[in-house]
CSV table of C-alpha atoms and ligand atoms in Angstrom, one decimal:
chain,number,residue,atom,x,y,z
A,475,UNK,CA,-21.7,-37.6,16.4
A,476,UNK,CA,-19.3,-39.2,18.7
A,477,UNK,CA,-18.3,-42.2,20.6
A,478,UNK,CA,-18.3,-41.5,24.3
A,479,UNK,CA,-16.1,-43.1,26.5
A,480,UNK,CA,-18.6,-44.7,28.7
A,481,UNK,CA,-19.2,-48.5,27.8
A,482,UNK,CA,-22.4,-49.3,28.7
A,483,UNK,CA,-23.6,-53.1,29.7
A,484,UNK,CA,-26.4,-53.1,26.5
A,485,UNK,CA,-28.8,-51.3,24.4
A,486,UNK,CA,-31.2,-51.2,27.3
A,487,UNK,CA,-29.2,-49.8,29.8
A,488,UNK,CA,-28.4,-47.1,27.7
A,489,UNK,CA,-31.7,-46.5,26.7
A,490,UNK,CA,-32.9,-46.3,30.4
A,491,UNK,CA,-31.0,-44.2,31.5
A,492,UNK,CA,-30.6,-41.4,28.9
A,493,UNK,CA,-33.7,-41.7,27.1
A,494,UNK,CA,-32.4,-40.2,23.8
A,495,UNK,CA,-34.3,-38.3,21.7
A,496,UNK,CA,-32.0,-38.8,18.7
A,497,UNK,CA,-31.3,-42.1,16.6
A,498,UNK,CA,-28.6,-44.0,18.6
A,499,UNK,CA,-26.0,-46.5,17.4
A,500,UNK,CA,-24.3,-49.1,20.0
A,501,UNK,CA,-21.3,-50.4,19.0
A,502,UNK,CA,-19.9,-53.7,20.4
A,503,UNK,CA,-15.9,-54.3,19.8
A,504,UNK,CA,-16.7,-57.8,20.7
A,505,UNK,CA,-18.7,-58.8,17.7
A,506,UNK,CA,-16.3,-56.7,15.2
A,507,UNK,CA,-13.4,-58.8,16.8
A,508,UNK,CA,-15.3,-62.3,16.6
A,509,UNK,CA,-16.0,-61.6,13.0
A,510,UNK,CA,-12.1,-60.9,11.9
A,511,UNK,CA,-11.4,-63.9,13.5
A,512,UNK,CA,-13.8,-65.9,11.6
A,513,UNK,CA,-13.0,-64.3,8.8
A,514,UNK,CA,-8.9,-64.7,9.4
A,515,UNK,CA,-9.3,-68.1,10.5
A,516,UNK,CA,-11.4,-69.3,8.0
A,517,UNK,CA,-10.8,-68.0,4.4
A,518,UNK,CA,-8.1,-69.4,2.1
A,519,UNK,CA,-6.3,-66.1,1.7
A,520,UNK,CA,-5.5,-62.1,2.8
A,521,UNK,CA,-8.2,-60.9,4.5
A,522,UNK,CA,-8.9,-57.4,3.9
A,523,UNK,CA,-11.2,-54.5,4.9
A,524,UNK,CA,-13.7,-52.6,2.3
A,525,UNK,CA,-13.1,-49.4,4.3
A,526,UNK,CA,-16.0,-47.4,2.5
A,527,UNK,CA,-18.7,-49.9,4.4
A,528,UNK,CA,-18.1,-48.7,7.8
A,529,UNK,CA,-15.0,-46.4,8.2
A,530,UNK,CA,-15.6,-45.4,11.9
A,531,UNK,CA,-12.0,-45.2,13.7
A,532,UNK,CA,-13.5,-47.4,16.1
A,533,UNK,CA,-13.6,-50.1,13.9
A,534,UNK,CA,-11.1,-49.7,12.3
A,535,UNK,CA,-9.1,-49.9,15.5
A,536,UNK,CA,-10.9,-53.0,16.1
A,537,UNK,CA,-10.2,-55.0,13.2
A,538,UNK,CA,-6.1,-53.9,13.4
A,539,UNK,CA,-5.9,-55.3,16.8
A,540,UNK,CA,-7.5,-58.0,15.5
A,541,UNK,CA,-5.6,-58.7,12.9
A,542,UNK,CA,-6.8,-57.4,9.9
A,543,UNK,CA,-3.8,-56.4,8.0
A,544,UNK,CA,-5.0,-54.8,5.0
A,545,UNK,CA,-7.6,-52.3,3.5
A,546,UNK,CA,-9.3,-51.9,0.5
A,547,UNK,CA,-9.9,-48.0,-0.1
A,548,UNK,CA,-11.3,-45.8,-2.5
A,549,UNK,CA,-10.3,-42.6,-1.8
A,550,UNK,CA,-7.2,-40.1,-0.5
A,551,UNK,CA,-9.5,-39.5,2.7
A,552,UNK,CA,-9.6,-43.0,3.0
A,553,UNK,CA,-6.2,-43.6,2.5
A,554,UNK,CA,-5.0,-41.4,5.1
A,555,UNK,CA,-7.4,-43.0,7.4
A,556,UNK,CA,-5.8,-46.3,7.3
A,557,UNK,CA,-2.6,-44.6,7.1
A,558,UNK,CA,-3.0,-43.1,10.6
A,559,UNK,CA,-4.8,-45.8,12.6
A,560,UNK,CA,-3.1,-48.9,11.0
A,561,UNK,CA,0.2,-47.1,10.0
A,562,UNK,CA,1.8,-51.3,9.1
A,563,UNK,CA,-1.5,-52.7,6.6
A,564,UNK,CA,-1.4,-53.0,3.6
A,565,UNK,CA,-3.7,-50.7,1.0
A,566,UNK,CA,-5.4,-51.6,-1.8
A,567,UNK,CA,-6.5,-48.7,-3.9
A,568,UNK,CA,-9.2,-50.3,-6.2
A,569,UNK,CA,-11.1,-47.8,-7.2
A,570,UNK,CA,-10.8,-48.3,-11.0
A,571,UNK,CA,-11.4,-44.7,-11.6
A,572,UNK,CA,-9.3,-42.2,-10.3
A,573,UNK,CA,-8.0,-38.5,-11.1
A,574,UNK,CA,-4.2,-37.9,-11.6
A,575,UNK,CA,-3.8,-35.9,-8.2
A,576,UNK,CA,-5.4,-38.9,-6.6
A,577,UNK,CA,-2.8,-41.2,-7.7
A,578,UNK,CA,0.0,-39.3,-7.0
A,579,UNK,CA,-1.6,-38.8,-3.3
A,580,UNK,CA,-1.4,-42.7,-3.2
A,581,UNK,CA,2.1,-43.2,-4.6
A,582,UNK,CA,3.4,-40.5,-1.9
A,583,UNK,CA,1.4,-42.5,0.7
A,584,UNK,CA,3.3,-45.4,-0.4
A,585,UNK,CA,0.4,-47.6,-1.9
A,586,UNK,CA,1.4,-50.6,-3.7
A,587,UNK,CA,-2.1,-52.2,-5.3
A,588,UNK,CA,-4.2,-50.9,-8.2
A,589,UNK,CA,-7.4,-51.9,-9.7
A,590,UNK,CA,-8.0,-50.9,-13.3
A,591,UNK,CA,-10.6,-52.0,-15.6
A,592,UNK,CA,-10.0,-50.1,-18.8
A,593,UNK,CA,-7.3,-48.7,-20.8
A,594,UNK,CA,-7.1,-45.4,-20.5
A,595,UNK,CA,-7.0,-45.2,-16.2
A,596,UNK,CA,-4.0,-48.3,-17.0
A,597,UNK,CA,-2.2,-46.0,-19.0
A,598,UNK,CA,-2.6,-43.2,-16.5
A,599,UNK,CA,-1.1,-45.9,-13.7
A,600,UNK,CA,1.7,-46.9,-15.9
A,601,UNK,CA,2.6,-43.1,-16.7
A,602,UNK,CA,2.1,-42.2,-13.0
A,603,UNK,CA,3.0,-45.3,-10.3
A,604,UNK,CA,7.1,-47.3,-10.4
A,605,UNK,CA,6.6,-50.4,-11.5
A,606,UNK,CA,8.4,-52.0,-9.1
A,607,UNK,CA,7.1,-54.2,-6.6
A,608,UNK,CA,3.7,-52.8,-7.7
A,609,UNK,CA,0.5,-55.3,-8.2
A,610,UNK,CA,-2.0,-54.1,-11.0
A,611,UNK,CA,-5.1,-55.9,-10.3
A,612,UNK,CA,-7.5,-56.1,-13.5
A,613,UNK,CA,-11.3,-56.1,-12.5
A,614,UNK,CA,-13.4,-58.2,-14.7
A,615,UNK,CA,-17.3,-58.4,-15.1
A,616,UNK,CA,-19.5,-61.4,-16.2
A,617,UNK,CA,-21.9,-60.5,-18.9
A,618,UNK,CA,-25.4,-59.4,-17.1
A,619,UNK,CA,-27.0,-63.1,-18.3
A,620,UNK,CA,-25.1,-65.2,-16.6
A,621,UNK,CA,-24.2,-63.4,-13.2
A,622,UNK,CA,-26.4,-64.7,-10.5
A,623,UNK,CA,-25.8,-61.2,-8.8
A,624,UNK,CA,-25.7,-57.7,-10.9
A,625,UNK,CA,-25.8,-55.1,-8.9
A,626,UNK,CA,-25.2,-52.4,-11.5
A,627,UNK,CA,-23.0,-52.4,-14.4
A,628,UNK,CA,-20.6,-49.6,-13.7
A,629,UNK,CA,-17.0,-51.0,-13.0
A,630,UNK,CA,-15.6,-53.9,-14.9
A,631,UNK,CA,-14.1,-55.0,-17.6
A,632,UNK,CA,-15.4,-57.5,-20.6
A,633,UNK,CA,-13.5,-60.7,-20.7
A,634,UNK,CA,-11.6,-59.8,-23.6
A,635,UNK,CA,-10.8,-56.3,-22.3
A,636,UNK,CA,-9.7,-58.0,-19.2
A,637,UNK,CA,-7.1,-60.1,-20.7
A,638,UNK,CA,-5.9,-57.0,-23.1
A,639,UNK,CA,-5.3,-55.7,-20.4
A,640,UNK,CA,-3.5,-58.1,-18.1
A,641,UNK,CA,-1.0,-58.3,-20.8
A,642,UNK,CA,-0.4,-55.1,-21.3
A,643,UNK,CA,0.2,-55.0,-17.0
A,644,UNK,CA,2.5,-57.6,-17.5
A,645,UNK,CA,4.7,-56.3,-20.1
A,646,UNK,CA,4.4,-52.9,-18.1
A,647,UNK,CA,6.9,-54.7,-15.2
A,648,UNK,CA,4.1,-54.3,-12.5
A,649,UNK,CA,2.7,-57.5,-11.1
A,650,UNK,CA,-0.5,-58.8,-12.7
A,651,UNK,CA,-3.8,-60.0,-10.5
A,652,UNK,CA,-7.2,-60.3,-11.1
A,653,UNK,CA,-10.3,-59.1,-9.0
A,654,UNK,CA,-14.0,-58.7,-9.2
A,655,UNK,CA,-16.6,-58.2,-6.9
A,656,UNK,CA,-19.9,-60.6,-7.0
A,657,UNK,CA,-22.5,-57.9,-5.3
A,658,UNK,CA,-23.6,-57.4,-2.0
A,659,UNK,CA,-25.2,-59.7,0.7
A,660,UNK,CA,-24.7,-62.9,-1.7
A,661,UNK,CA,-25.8,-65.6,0.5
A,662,UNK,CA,-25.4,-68.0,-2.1
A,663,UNK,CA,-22.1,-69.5,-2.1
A,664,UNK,CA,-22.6,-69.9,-6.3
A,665,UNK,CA,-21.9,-66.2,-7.0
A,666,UNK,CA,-18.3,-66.4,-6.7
A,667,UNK,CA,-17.9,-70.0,-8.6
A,668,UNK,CA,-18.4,-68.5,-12.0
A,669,UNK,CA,-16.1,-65.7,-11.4
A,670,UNK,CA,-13.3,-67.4,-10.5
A,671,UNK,CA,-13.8,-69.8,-13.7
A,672,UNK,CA,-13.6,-66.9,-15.6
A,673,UNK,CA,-10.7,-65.6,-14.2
A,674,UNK,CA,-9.0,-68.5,-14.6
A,675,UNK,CA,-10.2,-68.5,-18.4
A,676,UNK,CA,-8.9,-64.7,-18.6
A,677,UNK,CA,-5.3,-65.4,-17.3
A,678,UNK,CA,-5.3,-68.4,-19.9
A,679,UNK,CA,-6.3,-66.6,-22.8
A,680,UNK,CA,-3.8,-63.5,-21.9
A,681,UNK,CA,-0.8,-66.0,-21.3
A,682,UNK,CA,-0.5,-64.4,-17.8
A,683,UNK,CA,0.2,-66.4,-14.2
A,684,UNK,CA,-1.3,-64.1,-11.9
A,685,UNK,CA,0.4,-63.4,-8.6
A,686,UNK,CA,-3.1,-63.0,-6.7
A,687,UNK,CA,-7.3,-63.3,-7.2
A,688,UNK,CA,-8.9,-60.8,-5.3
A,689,UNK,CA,-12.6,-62.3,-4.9
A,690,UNK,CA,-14.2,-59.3,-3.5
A,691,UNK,CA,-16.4,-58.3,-0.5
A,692,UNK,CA,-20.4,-59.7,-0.7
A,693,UNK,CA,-20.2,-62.0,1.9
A,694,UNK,CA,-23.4,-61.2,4.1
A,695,UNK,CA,-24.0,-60.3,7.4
A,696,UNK,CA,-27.2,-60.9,9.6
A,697,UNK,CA,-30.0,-59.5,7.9
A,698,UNK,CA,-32.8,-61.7,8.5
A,699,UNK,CA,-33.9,-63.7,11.7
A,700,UNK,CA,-34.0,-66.7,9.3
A,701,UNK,CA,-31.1,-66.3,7.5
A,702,UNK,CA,-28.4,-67.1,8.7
A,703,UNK,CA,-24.9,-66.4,7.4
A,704,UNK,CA,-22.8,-69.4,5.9
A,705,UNK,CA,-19.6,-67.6,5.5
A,706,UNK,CA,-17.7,-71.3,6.1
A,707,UNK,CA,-19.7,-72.7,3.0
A,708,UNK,CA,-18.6,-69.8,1.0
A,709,UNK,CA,-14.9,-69.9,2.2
A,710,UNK,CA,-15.0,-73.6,1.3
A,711,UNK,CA,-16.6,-72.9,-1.8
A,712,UNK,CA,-13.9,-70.0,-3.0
A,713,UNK,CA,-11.2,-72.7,-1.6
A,714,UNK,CA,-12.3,-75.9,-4.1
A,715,UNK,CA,-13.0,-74.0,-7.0
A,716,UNK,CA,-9.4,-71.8,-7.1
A,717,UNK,CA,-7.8,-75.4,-6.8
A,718,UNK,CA,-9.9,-76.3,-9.9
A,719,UNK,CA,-9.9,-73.7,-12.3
A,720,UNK,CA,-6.1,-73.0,-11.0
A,721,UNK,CA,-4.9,-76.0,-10.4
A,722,UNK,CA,-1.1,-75.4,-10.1
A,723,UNK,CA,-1.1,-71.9,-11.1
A,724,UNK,CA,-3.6,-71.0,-8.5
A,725,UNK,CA,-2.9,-67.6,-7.3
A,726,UNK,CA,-3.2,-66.4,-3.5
A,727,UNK,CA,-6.6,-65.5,-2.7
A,728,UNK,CA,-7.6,-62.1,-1.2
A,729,UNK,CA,-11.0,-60.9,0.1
A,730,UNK,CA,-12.5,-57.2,0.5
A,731,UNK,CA,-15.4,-58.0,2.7
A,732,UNK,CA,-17.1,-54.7,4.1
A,733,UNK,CA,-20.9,-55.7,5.3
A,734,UNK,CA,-19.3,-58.7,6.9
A,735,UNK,CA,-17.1,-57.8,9.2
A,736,UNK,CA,-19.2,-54.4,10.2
A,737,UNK,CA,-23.1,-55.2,9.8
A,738,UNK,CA,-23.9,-57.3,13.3
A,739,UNK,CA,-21.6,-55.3,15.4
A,740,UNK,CA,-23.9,-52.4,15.3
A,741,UNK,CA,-27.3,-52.0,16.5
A,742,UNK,CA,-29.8,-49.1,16.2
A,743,UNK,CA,-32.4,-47.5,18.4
A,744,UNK,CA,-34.8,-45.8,16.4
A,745,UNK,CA,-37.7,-43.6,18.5
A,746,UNK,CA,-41.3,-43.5,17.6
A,747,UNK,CA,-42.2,-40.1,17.5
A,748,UNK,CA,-46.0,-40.6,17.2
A,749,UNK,CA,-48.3,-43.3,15.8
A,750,UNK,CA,-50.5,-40.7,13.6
A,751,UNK,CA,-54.2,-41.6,14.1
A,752,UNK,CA,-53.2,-45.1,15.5
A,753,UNK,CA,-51.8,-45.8,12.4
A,754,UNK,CA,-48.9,-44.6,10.4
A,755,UNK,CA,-45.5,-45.3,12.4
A,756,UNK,CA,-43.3,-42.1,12.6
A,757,UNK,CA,-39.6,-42.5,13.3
A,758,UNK,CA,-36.8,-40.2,14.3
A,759,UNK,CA,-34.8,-41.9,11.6
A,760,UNK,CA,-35.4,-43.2,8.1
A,761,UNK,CA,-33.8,-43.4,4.5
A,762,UNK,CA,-32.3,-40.3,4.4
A,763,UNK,CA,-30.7,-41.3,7.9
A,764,UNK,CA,-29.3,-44.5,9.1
A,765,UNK,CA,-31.7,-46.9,7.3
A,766,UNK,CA,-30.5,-45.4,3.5
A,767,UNK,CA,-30.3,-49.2,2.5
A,768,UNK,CA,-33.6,-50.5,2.9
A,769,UNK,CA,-35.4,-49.4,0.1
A,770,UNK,CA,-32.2,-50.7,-2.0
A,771,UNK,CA,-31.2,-54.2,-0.9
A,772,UNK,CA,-34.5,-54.9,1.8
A,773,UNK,CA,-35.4,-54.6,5.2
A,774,UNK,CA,-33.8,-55.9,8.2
A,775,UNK,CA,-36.4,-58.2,10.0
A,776,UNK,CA,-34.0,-58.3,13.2
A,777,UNK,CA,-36.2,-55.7,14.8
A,778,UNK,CA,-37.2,-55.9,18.8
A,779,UNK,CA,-39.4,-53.2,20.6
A,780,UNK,CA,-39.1,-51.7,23.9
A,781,UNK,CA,-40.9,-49.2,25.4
A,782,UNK,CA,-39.6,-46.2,27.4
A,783,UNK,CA,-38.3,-47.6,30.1
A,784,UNK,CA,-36.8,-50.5,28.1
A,785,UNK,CA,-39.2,-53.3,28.5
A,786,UNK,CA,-39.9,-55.4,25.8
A,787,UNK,CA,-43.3,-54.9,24.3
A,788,UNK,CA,-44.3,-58.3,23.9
A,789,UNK,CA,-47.7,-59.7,22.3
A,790,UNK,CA,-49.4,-60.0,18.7
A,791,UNK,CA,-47.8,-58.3,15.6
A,792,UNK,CA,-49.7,-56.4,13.4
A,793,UNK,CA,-48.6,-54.6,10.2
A,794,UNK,CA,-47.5,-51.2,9.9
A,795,UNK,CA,-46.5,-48.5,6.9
A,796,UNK,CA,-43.5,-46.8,9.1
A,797,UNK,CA,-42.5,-43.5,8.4
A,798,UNK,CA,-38.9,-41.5,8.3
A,799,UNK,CA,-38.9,-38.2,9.9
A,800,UNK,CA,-38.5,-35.5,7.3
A,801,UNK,CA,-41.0,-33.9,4.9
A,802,UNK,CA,-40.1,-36.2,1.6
A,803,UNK,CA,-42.8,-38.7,0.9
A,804,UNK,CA,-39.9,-40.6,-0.4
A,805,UNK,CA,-38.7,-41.3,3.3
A,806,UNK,CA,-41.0,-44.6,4.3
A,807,UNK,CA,-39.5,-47.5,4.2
A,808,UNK,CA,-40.7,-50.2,1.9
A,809,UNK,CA,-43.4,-52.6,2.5
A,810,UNK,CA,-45.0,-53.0,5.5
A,811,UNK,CA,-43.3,-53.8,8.6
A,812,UNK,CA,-44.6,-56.2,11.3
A,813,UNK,CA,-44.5,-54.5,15.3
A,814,UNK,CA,-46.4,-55.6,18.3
A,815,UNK,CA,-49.3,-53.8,18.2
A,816,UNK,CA,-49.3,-52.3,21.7
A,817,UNK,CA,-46.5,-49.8,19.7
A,818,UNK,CA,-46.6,-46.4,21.1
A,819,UNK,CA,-45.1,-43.1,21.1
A,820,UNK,CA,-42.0,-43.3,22.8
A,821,UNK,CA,-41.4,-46.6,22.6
A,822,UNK,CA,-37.4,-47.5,20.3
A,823,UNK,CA,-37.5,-49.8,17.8
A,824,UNK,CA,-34.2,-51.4,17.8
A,825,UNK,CA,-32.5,-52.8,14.8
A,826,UNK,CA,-29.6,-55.2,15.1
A,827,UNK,CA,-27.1,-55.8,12.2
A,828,UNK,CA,-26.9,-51.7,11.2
A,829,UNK,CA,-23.4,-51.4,11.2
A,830,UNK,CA,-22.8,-51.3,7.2
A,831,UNK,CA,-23.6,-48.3,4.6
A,832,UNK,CA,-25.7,-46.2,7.7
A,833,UNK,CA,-23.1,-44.4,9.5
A,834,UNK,CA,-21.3,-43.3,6.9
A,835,UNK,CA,-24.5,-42.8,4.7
A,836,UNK,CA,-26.4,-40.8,7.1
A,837,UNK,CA,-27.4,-37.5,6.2
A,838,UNK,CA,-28.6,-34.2,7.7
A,839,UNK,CA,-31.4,-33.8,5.7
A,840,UNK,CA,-34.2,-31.5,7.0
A,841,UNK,CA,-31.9,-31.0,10.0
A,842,UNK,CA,-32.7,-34.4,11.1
A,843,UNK,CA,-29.5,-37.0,11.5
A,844,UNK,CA,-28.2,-36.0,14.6
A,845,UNK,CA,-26.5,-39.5,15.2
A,846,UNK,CA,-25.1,-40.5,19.1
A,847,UNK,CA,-22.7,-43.7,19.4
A,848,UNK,CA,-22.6,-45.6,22.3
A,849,UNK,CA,-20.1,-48.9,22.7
A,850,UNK,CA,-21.6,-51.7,24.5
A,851,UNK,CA,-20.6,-54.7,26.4
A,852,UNK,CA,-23.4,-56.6,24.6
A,853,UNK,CA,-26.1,-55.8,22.0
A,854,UNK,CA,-28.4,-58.3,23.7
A,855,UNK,CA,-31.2,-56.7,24.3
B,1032,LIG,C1,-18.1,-52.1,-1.7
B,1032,LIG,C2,-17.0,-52.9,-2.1
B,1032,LIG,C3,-16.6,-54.0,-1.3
B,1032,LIG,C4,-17.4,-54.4,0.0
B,1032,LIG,O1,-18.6,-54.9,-0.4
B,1032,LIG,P1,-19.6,-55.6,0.8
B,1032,LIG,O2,-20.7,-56.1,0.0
B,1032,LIG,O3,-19.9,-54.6,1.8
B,1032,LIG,O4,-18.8,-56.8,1.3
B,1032,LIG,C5,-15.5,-54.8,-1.7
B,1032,LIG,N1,-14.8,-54.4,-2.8
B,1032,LIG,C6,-15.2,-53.4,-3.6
B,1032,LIG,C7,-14.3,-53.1,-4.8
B,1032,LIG,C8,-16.2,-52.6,-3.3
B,1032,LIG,O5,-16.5,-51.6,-4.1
């Protein structure tokens, strides 16, 4: 995999002219620019980058020059990243769970945030990171009833835990935050309101004025033709409610958004390989490739067909069971999926909004995951 240095006009140009056999990602800096700037100029706060989401230097690159000034990371590899292509930002380290050598490779790098949601990882930060100038940010859970989004239970600390330890973070000399993180692709504005209550309630009931609220990634990108993204409505939402359950001890706001910023920028061409017996709809890539997410968080219905010489197939849609390309029965993706039904071998299906969790999540499975990049002036198709 690698990003030449030709920029193409589209998709369509690109698949015209080198009719790849492999699954292709364009890349537009354009749309990862727009979306910082929506982002920066619209929420109430720091806006920062979940690197793990997309952590291609070409976006990365993007977001610096476009202002994004900090990074949430979650490993050394990532830390050095950011360390090399946006030597200035800040990095936030919230991984709650992480091995002694891995914190000393932060403190030598010079990182000054920490997420922690239990008490024996804060005791390994307070034996192992100065003090000084350092924020400790405690990540809190809601119990599994009341959160409109769960998506799996493994970081996060109870209320009470939460305020244990925000004491304790306190008292240590570091400087004491909060942060959670709602889910993934909340399109309901409601999913951070009851967090930030409770954080509120939290810094109450530990006697604690916390410096900052970190209020996660989840913000969505453009997964369904009918669904469009609110992100103002959310920003608005965050804004109201901090003043509320705040009121004048409301902390600066931070975001992590990952999805977000990367998801629309980055549009795949997908090949059919063969259209078994007319019916079944074999790809060149699938779960174990680019499309890992599907199965876990639904499909993408942004999907346009061309055939290969680019035109659009155009005409009725009919539904099809589509097919990844190596030999697990696992790799299909789930439900049925609705392509004209003219499709035919050799013909892309091209997905737009496949920029998050499929570059980085791609695998070479059965030798298959041969990824090309290609940057674009446009993902119109
Ligand atoms: C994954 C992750 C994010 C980004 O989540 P998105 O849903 O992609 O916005 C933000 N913060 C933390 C702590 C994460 O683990």
């Amino acid at each position: 995999m690698g990003l030449s240095k030709t920029i193409w006009t589209n998709p369509t140009e690109y698949l015209r002219t080198e009719a790849p056999e492999n699954p292709v990602l364009f890349f537009a800096p354009t749309v990862v620019q727009a979306n910082a700037r929506r982002f920066i100029d619209g929420f109430p706060g720091m806006v920062t980058y979940a690197v793990k989401s997309n952590p291609g230097e070409e976006m990365i690159e993007n977001l610096a020059a476009a202002g994004v000034r900090g990074y949430d990371c979650a490993s050394a590899f990532e830390i050095d990243l950011i360390r090399r292509l946006a030597p200035d930002a800040a990095i936030h380290y919230n991984n709650p769970v992480r091995s002694r050598a891995e914190i000393a490779h932060a403190v030598a790098r010079g990182v000054k945030s920490y997420s922690v949601d239990s008490r024996t990882e804060l005791t390994k930060l307070i034996e192992l990171v100065p003090a000084e100038g350092t924020e400790i940010s405690v990540r809190f859970k809601l119990p599994v009833a009341g959160a409109a989004y769960n998506f799996g239970a493994k970081f996060g600390a109870t209320e009470e835990l939460a305020a244990e330890l925000l004491k304790v973070v306190a008292a240590a000399g570091f400087v004491p935050s909060l942060t959670f993180h709602p889910g993934t692709q909340c399109t309901d504005p409601h999913a951070w309101e009851s967090y930030i209550r409770e954080a509120a309630r939290i810094a109450a009931d530990a006697g604690v004025t916390i410096a900052r609220l970190n209020v996660g990634g989840g913000f969505p990108s453009h997964r369904m033709q009918a669904v469009l993204p609110d992100l103002e409505a959310i920003f608005a939402l965050i804004d109201r409610v901090a003043t509320e359950a705040f009121g004048e001890n409301r902390p600066l706001l931070v975001c992590e958004p990952g999805r977000a910023l990367c998801g629309d920028a980055f549009t795949l061409a997908a090949r059919v390989k063969a259209v078994r017996d007319g019916d079944h709809v074999f790809l060149n890539d699938g779960v174990y490739g680019t499309l890992t997410e599907l199965p876990l968080i639904g499909v993408i219905d942004r999907i346009q067909v061309v055939d290969a010489e680019g035109t659009p197939r155009k005409g009725k849609l009919k539904p099809r069971i589509v097919f990844g390309p190596t030999c697990d029965s696992v790799d299909r993706l789930p439900g049925e999926i609705a392509l004209p039904a003219g499709l035919a071998e050799g013909d892309y299906l091209i997905w737009h909004g496949m920029g998050s969790y499929s570059v980085v999540t791609n695998s070479r499975f059965n030798g298959f995951g041969d990824l090309q990049m290609a940057t674009v002036l446009s993902l119109k198709v």
